[in-house]
Amino acid sequence: MNFFGFHYTQGENCFFLNSNLNKKIFHKNRLYSTEKKIFFYLKNSRTKNTSLGPKLISNTEKTQENTTSENFRSWLLSNNVFIYNKSTWGRPPHPCLVSNETTDEGEPSGRGLLAYKSIQQNEKIIEIPENLVIKNDFLWKSINEDVELNEYDSLAIFLIQQRAAGEKSPWKAYLDVLPKEDDYGLVFRWKVSDVFFLKGSKIIKAAIFLKEKLFNQYYRIENQVFKKNPLMFPPSVFNIQSWEWALSVLFSRAIFLQTIQKLTLVPYADFLNHNPFSTSYIDAKEIPFSDTYEVAMYSDKPYGKFDQVFTTYGPKTNLELLVLYGFVSERNPFDSVEVRVSISSQDPLYGIKKNFISDCGKIDQMTFPVFYYQYPKELYEFLRFCIVNSEDLKENNLTDFNFEKEDNLLLERTVRKLMMTTCEKNLKEYTKITEEEKIFSLLDTKISISKNQKIAIRQRKCERKILQRLVLNLQKSVI
């Protein structure tokens, strides 16, 4: 799994930053222990209404929002983006309209695109000209050739520059329609009371890993670039807060265009929300008889009038969706829970097995994804490797033993019992939060919970559901 250009794998040593890491969570720029007066949430939740329903906004805010949307629409039109809802000479009407409030699975999904009319399968949904695609080709260039900047770095610096430029920025209309600072629901920006509801989930570790990498990357660039050029990069503008904002924008909105192999921001196209069942990808497409391209997407199915039109962000798990985008999907067919298995140090063959697995380029602790409907055969092969003994091997070496075969009934029964024990151990990590199930089922105002807390409860529910189903299947197989 890749976060912000950094590879993250739970089983790698670099992931476990220290033995108590899983007991800590981020709040602003500090780490807090989950053991510090966690009860304050339940005390305050009964007196402070956070958000079970849509966010209420004043008439002034509504007017400002409409003005911002209209400015963005005018900006798109002035940059040759065809969004007319009426046909013109040789062109059908644009099939979509922007809605500031959409829902998916009964939950608010923010701004999105709705079908303005009936849409046919394979109909073009969007077409954005190349000049509106933000990429690092024409962005800020390092004045020091020795400084290495990846695409995220360059785009983040550009976003910070353009936001600071205000009215002078040609991208102001686009930046104005982006979510406000507090509306980015990425886990590493959650409050401590929200993160507590993820207790037991590996998402906490992933969020900590991502935030530490984000901070390390900022301080590296600050020392190599910002501090050496304070006039070009004033500290009041280029600071850790603006860097966190810029990376939040990129994590949640950047689109990797496969055709040109570049990470980009594509105004208007990034209004499309994700659906795990969609097969419509946003990508660059060459314009015939031209040396330029456009960014386009075609519908993967018919849409009725006012249906929300979706794209896909790829086959991502809920962990990736929540950490990088700030939401989860209970119907996600790609969701999985990572299960970690290791060779017992008490195994009489531990030394032999460790050397063998090392020669294979692996380590003695491995992590496997478990899905709701399936689990990888590699998991069972590794479990067989972990528990095989001298009697099973007989006179054979480990290199001669076929770990793919299931003909040893006693070994298979032991494997399934071990797998069931591992899942049950993982389930115990999801300690019962007071009134959790009651909170999740209530839609009235008896107990108020924040949007992030509700997402956290849904995520824990999805993870437990996967593990519980696997345990049930294993129980049937060992009887």
Coordinates of C-alpha atoms in Angstrom, one line a residue:
M1 CA 0.0 0.0 0.0
N2 CA 1.3 3.5 -0.9
F3 CA 0.7 6.6 1.1
F4 CA 2.0 9.9 -0.1
G5 CA 4.7 8.2 -2.2
F6 CA 5.8 6.1 0.8
H7 CA 5.3 2.3 1.0
Y8 CA 3.3 1.1 4.0
T9 CA 3.1 -2.6 4.9
Q10 CA 2.0 -3.6 8.4
G11 CA 4.4 -6.5 8.5
E12 CA 7.5 -4.5 7.8
N13 CA 9.8 -3.4 10.6
C14 CA 9.5 0.3 9.6
F15 CA 5.8 0.2 10.3
F16 CA 6.2 -0.6 14.0
L17 CA 7.8 2.7 15.1
N18 CA 7.7 1.6 18.8
S19 CA 6.0 -1.0 20.9
N20 CA 3.4 1.5 22.3
L21 CA 2.5 3.1 19.0
N22 CA -0.8 1.4 18.8
K23 CA -1.8 2.9 22.1
K24 CA -1.4 6.5 20.8
I25 CA -3.4 8.7 18.5
F26 CA -2.9 12.1 17.0
H27 CA -4.6 15.3 18.1
K28 CA -3.3 18.3 16.2
N29 CA 0.5 18.2 16.3
R30 CA 0.9 16.0 19.4
L31 CA 0.4 12.4 20.4
Y32 CA -2.1 11.6 23.2
S33 CA -2.6 8.4 25.0
T34 CA -6.0 6.8 24.5
E35 CA -6.0 6.1 28.3
K36 CA -6.2 9.8 29.2
K37 CA -9.8 10.5 30.3
I38 CA -11.5 9.0 27.3
F39 CA -14.8 9.2 29.1
F40 CA -15.0 13.0 28.5
Y41 CA -16.6 12.2 25.1
L42 CA -19.7 10.5 26.5
K43 CA -20.0 13.2 29.1
N44 CA -20.0 16.0 26.5
S45 CA -21.9 14.1 23.7
R46 CA -25.2 14.4 25.6
T47 CA -24.9 18.2 26.0
K48 CA -23.3 19.2 22.7
N49 CA -25.1 18.6 19.4
T50 CA -22.4 17.7 16.9
S51 CA -24.1 16.3 13.8
L52 CA -26.5 13.4 13.3
G53 CA -28.0 15.2 10.3
P54 CA -27.0 17.7 7.6
K55 CA -24.9 20.6 8.7
L56 CA -27.0 23.8 9.2
I57 CA -25.7 26.9 7.5
S58 CA -26.9 30.5 7.7
N59 CA -28.5 32.5 4.9
T60 CA -25.2 34.4 4.6
E61 CA -23.2 31.3 4.2
K62 CA -25.7 29.9 1.7
T63 CA -25.4 33.1 -0.4
Q64 CA -21.6 32.9 -0.2
E65 CA -21.7 29.3 -1.3
N66 CA -23.9 30.1 -4.3
T67 CA -21.7 33.0 -5.3
T68 CA -18.6 30.7 -5.1
S69 CA -20.3 28.0 -7.1
E70 CA -21.4 30.6 -9.8
N71 CA -17.8 32.0 -9.9
F72 CA -16.5 28.5 -10.5
R73 CA -19.0 27.8 -13.2
S74 CA -18.0 31.1 -15.0
W75 CA -14.4 30.2 -14.6
L76 CA -14.9 26.8 -16.2
L77 CA -16.8 28.3 -19.1
S78 CA -14.1 31.0 -19.7
N79 CA -11.6 28.1 -19.9
N80 CA -13.5 26.2 -22.6
V81 CA -15.1 23.6 -20.3
F82 CA -18.4 22.6 -21.9
I83 CA -21.0 22.5 -19.1
Y84 CA -24.1 23.9 -20.9
N85 CA -27.3 22.0 -20.3
K86 CA -28.6 22.9 -23.7
S87 CA -27.4 21.6 -27.0
T88 CA -25.3 23.8 -29.2
W89 CA -24.2 23.5 -32.8
G90 CA -22.9 19.9 -33.2
R91 CA -22.9 19.2 -29.5
P92 CA -25.4 17.6 -27.2
P93 CA -26.1 19.2 -23.8
H94 CA -23.8 18.5 -20.9
P95 CA -25.4 15.5 -19.0
C96 CA -24.5 16.6 -15.5
L97 CA -25.1 19.3 -12.9
V98 CA -23.3 20.0 -9.6
S99 CA -25.1 19.3 -6.3
N100 CA -23.6 20.6 -3.1
E101 CA -25.4 17.9 -1.1
T102 CA -25.5 14.3 -2.3
T103 CA -26.0 11.0 -0.5
D104 CA -24.8 7.5 -0.9
E105 CA -25.9 4.5 1.2
G106 CA -28.1 6.9 3.0
E107 CA -25.2 8.9 4.2
P108 CA -24.2 12.5 3.1
S109 CA -21.4 12.3 0.5
G110 CA -20.8 16.0 0.0
R111 CA -20.6 17.7 -3.3
G112 CA -21.1 15.5 -6.4
L113 CA -22.5 15.3 -9.9
L114 CA -26.0 14.4 -10.7
A115 CA -27.5 13.3 -14.1
Y116 CA -29.3 16.3 -15.6
K117 CA -31.0 14.0 -18.0
S118 CA -31.0 10.3 -18.8
I119 CA -27.5 9.1 -19.5
Q120 CA -26.8 6.1 -21.8
Q121 CA -24.0 3.6 -21.2
N122 CA -20.6 4.7 -22.7
E123 CA -21.8 8.3 -22.9
K124 CA -19.2 11.0 -22.3
I125 CA -19.7 12.5 -18.8
I126 CA -16.9 15.1 -18.6
E127 CA -14.2 16.6 -20.8
I128 CA -11.7 18.9 -19.3
P129 CA -9.1 20.6 -21.6
E130 CA -5.4 20.1 -20.9
N131 CA -4.8 23.7 -19.9
L132 CA -7.0 23.2 -16.7
V133 CA -5.1 20.1 -15.6
I134 CA -2.8 20.9 -12.7
K135 CA 0.4 18.9 -12.8
N136 CA 4.0 19.4 -11.9
D137 CA 5.3 20.1 -15.5
F138 CA 4.6 23.8 -15.3
L139 CA 4.7 24.3 -11.6
W140 CA 7.4 25.6 -9.3
K141 CA 10.9 24.3 -10.2
S142 CA 13.5 23.8 -7.5
I143 CA 16.3 26.4 -7.6
N144 CA 18.6 23.8 -6.1
E145 CA 18.9 20.9 -8.5
D146 CA 20.1 18.7 -5.7
V147 CA 16.7 18.8 -4.0
E148 CA 14.5 16.0 -5.0
L149 CA 10.8 16.7 -5.1
N150 CA 8.2 14.1 -5.9
E151 CA 4.8 15.0 -7.5
Y152 CA 3.1 15.4 -4.1
D153 CA 5.8 17.9 -3.0
S154 CA 5.6 20.0 -6.2
L155 CA 1.8 20.1 -6.2
A156 CA 1.7 20.9 -2.5
I157 CA 4.0 23.9 -2.9
F158 CA 2.0 25.0 -5.9
L159 CA -1.3 24.9 -3.9
I160 CA 0.2 26.8 -1.0
Q161 CA 1.5 29.5 -3.4
Q162 CA -1.8 29.9 -5.2
R163 CA -3.8 30.1 -2.0
A164 CA -1.5 32.8 -0.7
A165 CA -1.8 34.7 -4.0
G166 CA -5.5 35.2 -3.4
E167 CA -7.2 37.3 -6.1
K168 CA -4.0 37.3 -8.1
S169 CA -4.2 33.5 -8.6
P170 CA -5.7 32.3 -11.9
W171 CA -6.9 29.3 -9.9
K172 CA -8.8 31.2 -7.2
A173 CA -12.2 30.1 -8.4
Y174 CA -11.2 26.5 -8.1
L175 CA -9.5 26.8 -4.7
D176 CA -12.6 28.6 -3.4
V177 CA -14.9 25.6 -4.1
L178 CA -12.6 23.1 -2.4
P179 CA -13.8 22.0 1.1
K180 CA -13.0 24.3 3.9
E181 CA -10.0 23.6 6.2
D182 CA -12.1 21.8 8.8
D183 CA -14.1 19.7 6.3
Y184 CA -11.3 17.4 5.4
G185 CA -12.2 14.2 7.3
L186 CA -8.9 12.3 6.9
V187 CA -8.2 10.3 10.0
F188 CA -4.8 11.9 10.8
R189 CA -6.7 15.2 11.3
W190 CA -9.4 13.7 13.6
K191 CA -9.9 14.8 17.2
V192 CA -8.9 12.4 19.9
S193 CA -12.5 11.8 20.8
D194 CA -13.2 10.7 17.2
V195 CA -10.1 8.5 16.9
F196 CA -11.0 6.7 20.1
F197 CA -14.0 5.1 18.3
L198 CA -11.5 3.4 16.0
K199 CA -10.0 1.5 18.9
G200 CA -9.0 -2.0 17.8
S201 CA -8.7 -1.0 14.1
K202 CA -5.4 -0.9 12.3
I203 CA -6.4 2.3 10.8
I204 CA -5.0 4.2 13.8
K205 CA -1.5 2.8 13.1
A206 CA -1.9 3.6 9.3
A207 CA -2.9 7.2 10.1
I208 CA 0.0 7.7 12.5
F209 CA 2.4 6.3 9.9
L210 CA 1.0 8.7 7.3
K211 CA 1.2 11.7 9.5
E212 CA 4.7 11.0 10.6
K213 CA 5.8 10.7 7.0
L214 CA 4.0 13.9 6.1
F215 CA 5.7 15.8 8.9
N216 CA 9.1 14.3 8.0
Q217 CA 8.7 15.2 4.4
Y218 CA 7.8 18.8 5.4
Y219 CA 10.8 19.3 7.7
R220 CA 13.1 17.9 5.0
I221 CA 11.8 20.4 2.4
E222 CA 11.7 23.2 5.0
N223 CA 15.4 22.8 5.7
Q224 CA 16.5 22.2 2.1
V225 CA 14.2 24.8 0.4
F226 CA 12.0 27.1 2.5
K227 CA 14.7 28.3 5.0
K228 CA 17.2 28.9 2.3
N229 CA 14.7 31.1 0.3
P230 CA 12.7 33.0 3.0
L231 CA 11.7 35.7 0.6
M232 CA 10.2 33.3 -1.9
F233 CA 8.8 31.0 0.8
P234 CA 7.9 33.1 3.8
P235 CA 7.4 31.1 7.0
S236 CA 4.0 32.8 7.5
V237 CA 2.8 31.0 4.4
F238 CA 4.9 27.9 4.1
N239 CA 4.4 26.3 7.4
I240 CA 3.3 22.9 8.7
Q241 CA -0.4 23.9 8.9
S242 CA -0.5 24.9 5.2
W243 CA 1.5 21.8 4.3
E244 CA -1.0 19.6 6.1
W245 CA -3.8 21.4 4.2
A246 CA -2.2 21.0 0.8
L247 CA -1.5 17.3 1.4
S248 CA -5.1 16.8 2.5
V249 CA -6.3 18.3 -0.7
L250 CA -4.0 16.0 -2.7
F251 CA -4.8 12.8 -0.8
S252 CA -8.5 13.3 -1.2
R253 CA -8.7 14.9 -4.7
A254 CA -5.6 14.1 -6.8
I255 CA -6.2 11.9 -9.9
F256 CA -3.5 9.7 -11.4
L257 CA -3.9 9.8 -15.2
Q258 CA -2.7 6.4 -16.5
T259 CA -2.3 7.6 -20.1
I260 CA 0.2 10.3 -19.3
Q261 CA 1.5 8.7 -16.0
K262 CA 1.1 11.8 -13.9
L263 CA -0.5 12.8 -10.6
T264 CA -2.8 15.7 -11.3
L265 CA -5.6 17.9 -10.0
V266 CA -8.5 18.1 -12.5
P267 CA -11.1 20.8 -11.6
Y268 CA -14.7 19.7 -11.9
A269 CA -13.7 16.1 -12.6
D270 CA -12.8 15.8 -8.9
F271 CA -16.4 16.4 -8.0
L272 CA -17.2 12.9 -9.0
N273 CA -17.6 10.6 -6.0
H274 CA -16.4 7.1 -5.6
N275 CA -18.5 4.0 -5.8
P276 CA -16.8 0.6 -5.4
F277 CA -19.1 -1.0 -8.1
S278 CA -18.3 1.7 -10.7
T279 CA -15.9 0.8 -13.5
S280 CA -15.6 4.4 -14.9
Y281 CA -12.1 5.7 -14.7
I282 CA -11.1 9.3 -15.3
D283 CA -8.2 9.4 -17.7
A284 CA -6.4 11.5 -20.3
K285 CA -7.4 11.1 -24.0
E286 CA -5.7 12.4 -27.1
I287 CA -7.7 14.8 -29.1
P288 CA -7.7 13.7 -32.8
F289 CA -5.7 15.9 -35.2
S290 CA -4.1 17.7 -32.3
D291 CA -1.0 17.5 -30.1
T292 CA -3.0 18.1 -26.9
Y293 CA -5.3 15.9 -24.8
E294 CA -8.4 16.2 -22.7
V295 CA -9.4 14.5 -19.4
A296 CA -12.6 12.5 -20.0
M297 CA -14.8 9.9 -18.4
Y298 CA -17.5 7.7 -19.9
S299 CA -20.5 6.2 -18.1
D300 CA -20.2 2.6 -17.3
K301 CA -24.0 2.1 -17.1
P302 CA -27.2 4.0 -17.7
Y303 CA -28.2 6.7 -15.2
G304 CA -31.7 8.1 -14.7
K305 CA -32.4 11.8 -14.3
F306 CA -31.0 13.1 -11.0
D307 CA -29.2 9.9 -10.2
Q308 CA -25.7 10.6 -8.8
V309 CA -23.0 9.8 -11.3
F310 CA -20.0 7.9 -9.9
T311 CA -16.4 7.1 -10.8
T312 CA -14.0 4.7 -9.2
Y313 CA -10.9 5.6 -7.2
G314 CA -9.7 2.0 -7.7
P315 CA -10.1 -1.3 -5.8
K316 CA -9.4 0.2 -2.4
T317 CA -10.1 -1.2 1.0
N318 CA -12.0 0.8 3.6
L319 CA -8.7 1.4 5.4
E320 CA -7.4 3.2 2.3
L321 CA -10.6 5.1 1.7
L322 CA -10.8 6.3 5.3
V323 CA -7.1 7.3 5.6
L324 CA -6.8 9.0 2.2
Y325 CA -10.4 10.2 1.5
G326 CA -12.2 10.3 4.8
F327 CA -15.1 7.9 4.2
V328 CA -16.0 4.2 4.2
S329 CA -18.4 2.1 2.2
E330 CA -20.2 -0.7 3.9
R331 CA -20.9 -2.4 0.5
N332 CA -17.2 -2.3 -0.4
P333 CA -16.4 -5.7 -2.1
F334 CA -12.7 -4.8 -1.9
D335 CA -12.7 -4.3 1.9
S336 CA -10.4 -6.5 3.9
V337 CA -8.9 -7.0 7.4
E338 CA -5.2 -7.6 7.7
V339 CA -4.3 -10.7 9.8
R340 CA -0.7 -11.1 11.0
V341 CA 0.8 -14.5 11.4
S342 CA 4.3 -15.5 12.6
I343 CA 6.4 -18.5 13.3
S344 CA 6.5 -19.4 17.0
S345 CA 9.9 -18.9 18.6
Q346 CA 9.1 -22.0 20.7
D347 CA 8.9 -24.2 17.6
P348 CA 11.7 -26.8 17.7
L349 CA 12.2 -26.1 13.9
Y350 CA 12.2 -22.3 14.4
G351 CA 15.8 -21.8 13.4
I352 CA 15.5 -23.9 10.3
K353 CA 12.2 -22.3 9.3
K354 CA 13.5 -18.8 9.8
N355 CA 16.6 -19.4 7.7
F356 CA 14.4 -21.0 5.0
I357 CA 11.9 -18.1 4.9
S358 CA 14.8 -15.7 4.9
D359 CA 16.3 -17.4 1.9
C360 CA 13.0 -16.9 0.2
G361 CA 13.2 -13.2 0.7
K362 CA 10.5 -13.1 3.4
I363 CA 10.4 -12.5 7.2
D364 CA 9.0 -14.8 9.9
Q365 CA 6.1 -12.4 10.5
M366 CA 3.7 -11.9 7.5
T367 CA 0.5 -10.0 7.0
F368 CA -2.4 -11.2 4.8
P369 CA -5.7 -9.6 3.8
V370 CA -8.9 -11.4 4.7
F371 CA -11.9 -10.5 2.6
Y372 CA -15.6 -11.0 3.4
Y373 CA -16.1 -13.7 0.8
Q374 CA -12.5 -15.1 0.5
Y375 CA -9.1 -15.3 1.9
P376 CA -5.8 -15.8 0.1
K377 CA -4.5 -19.4 -0.3
E378 CA -1.0 -17.9 0.5
L379 CA -2.3 -17.4 4.1
Y380 CA -3.0 -21.1 4.5
E381 CA 0.3 -22.1 2.9
F382 CA 2.1 -19.9 5.4
L383 CA 0.1 -21.4 8.3
R384 CA 1.0 -24.9 7.1
F385 CA 4.6 -23.8 7.0
C386 CA 4.4 -22.4 10.6
I387 CA 2.9 -25.5 12.2
V388 CA 4.5 -28.3 10.1
N389 CA 6.7 -30.5 12.4
S390 CA 9.3 -33.2 12.0
E391 CA 6.7 -35.9 11.9
D392 CA 4.9 -34.2 9.0
L393 CA 8.1 -33.7 7.1
K394 CA 9.3 -37.3 7.8
E395 CA 12.6 -37.5 6.0
N396 CA 11.9 -34.6 3.7
N397 CA 13.5 -31.1 3.9
L398 CA 11.3 -28.0 3.9
T399 CA 12.3 -27.4 0.3
D400 CA 10.7 -30.8 -0.6
F401 CA 7.5 -30.3 1.3
N402 CA 4.5 -29.2 -0.8
F403 CA 2.6 -26.6 1.3
E404 CA -0.1 -26.2 -1.3
K405 CA -1.5 -29.7 -0.8
E406 CA -4.4 -30.3 1.6
D407 CA -4.1 -34.1 1.9
N408 CA -2.9 -34.1 5.5
L409 CA -6.3 -34.0 7.3
L410 CA -4.8 -33.6 10.8
L411 CA -2.6 -30.7 9.6
E412 CA -5.5 -29.1 7.9
R413 CA -7.6 -29.3 11.0
T414 CA -4.8 -27.7 13.0
V415 CA -4.4 -24.9 10.4
R416 CA -8.1 -24.0 10.6
K417 CA -8.1 -24.0 14.4
L418 CA -5.0 -21.8 14.4
M419 CA -6.7 -19.5 11.9
M420 CA -9.8 -19.3 14.0
T421 CA -7.8 -18.5 17.1
T422 CA -6.0 -15.7 15.3
C423 CA -9.3 -14.2 14.2
E424 CA -10.8 -14.5 17.6
K425 CA -7.7 -12.8 19.0
N426 CA -8.1 -9.9 16.6
L427 CA -11.8 -9.6 17.5
K428 CA -10.9 -9.2 21.1
E429 CA -8.9 -6.0 20.2
Y430 CA -12.2 -4.4 19.3
T431 CA -13.0 -3.7 23.0
K432 CA -16.7 -2.7 23.5
I433 CA -17.2 1.0 23.5
T434 CA -19.9 2.1 26.0
E435 CA -23.3 2.1 24.2
E436 CA -21.6 1.7 20.8
E437 CA -24.3 -0.5 19.1
K438 CA -27.0 1.7 20.7
I439 CA -25.3 4.8 19.3
F440 CA -25.1 3.4 15.9
S441 CA -28.7 2.4 15.7
L442 CA -30.1 5.7 17.0
L443 CA -31.0 8.3 14.5
D444 CA -32.7 10.7 17.0
T445 CA -31.2 13.2 19.3
K446 CA -31.0 11.1 22.4
I447 CA -27.2 10.7 21.9
S448 CA -25.5 13.0 19.6
I449 CA -22.3 11.8 17.8
S450 CA -20.0 13.6 15.3
K451 CA -19.7 12.6 11.6
N452 CA -16.3 11.1 12.2
Q453 CA -17.4 9.1 15.2
K454 CA -20.2 7.6 13.2
I455 CA -17.8 6.7 10.4
A456 CA -15.5 5.1 12.9
I457 CA -18.3 3.0 14.3
R458 CA -19.3 1.9 10.8
Q459 CA -15.7 1.0 10.0
R460 CA -15.2 -1.1 13.2
K461 CA -18.5 -2.8 12.4
C462 CA -17.3 -3.7 8.8
E463 CA -14.0 -5.1 10.2
R464 CA -15.6 -7.2 12.8
K465 CA -18.1 -8.5 10.3
I466 CA -15.3 -9.8 8.1
L467 CA -13.6 -11.6 11.0
Q468 CA -16.8 -13.0 12.5
R469 CA -17.8 -14.5 9.1
L470 CA -14.4 -16.1 8.8
V471 CA -14.6 -17.6 12.3
L472 CA -18.1 -18.9 11.5
N473 CA -16.9 -20.6 8.4
L474 CA -13.9 -22.1 10.2
Q475 CA -16.1 -23.4 13.0
K476 CA -18.1 -25.3 10.4
S477 CA -15.0 -26.8 8.8
V478 CA -13.4 -28.1 12.0
I479 CA -16.5 -29.9 13.3

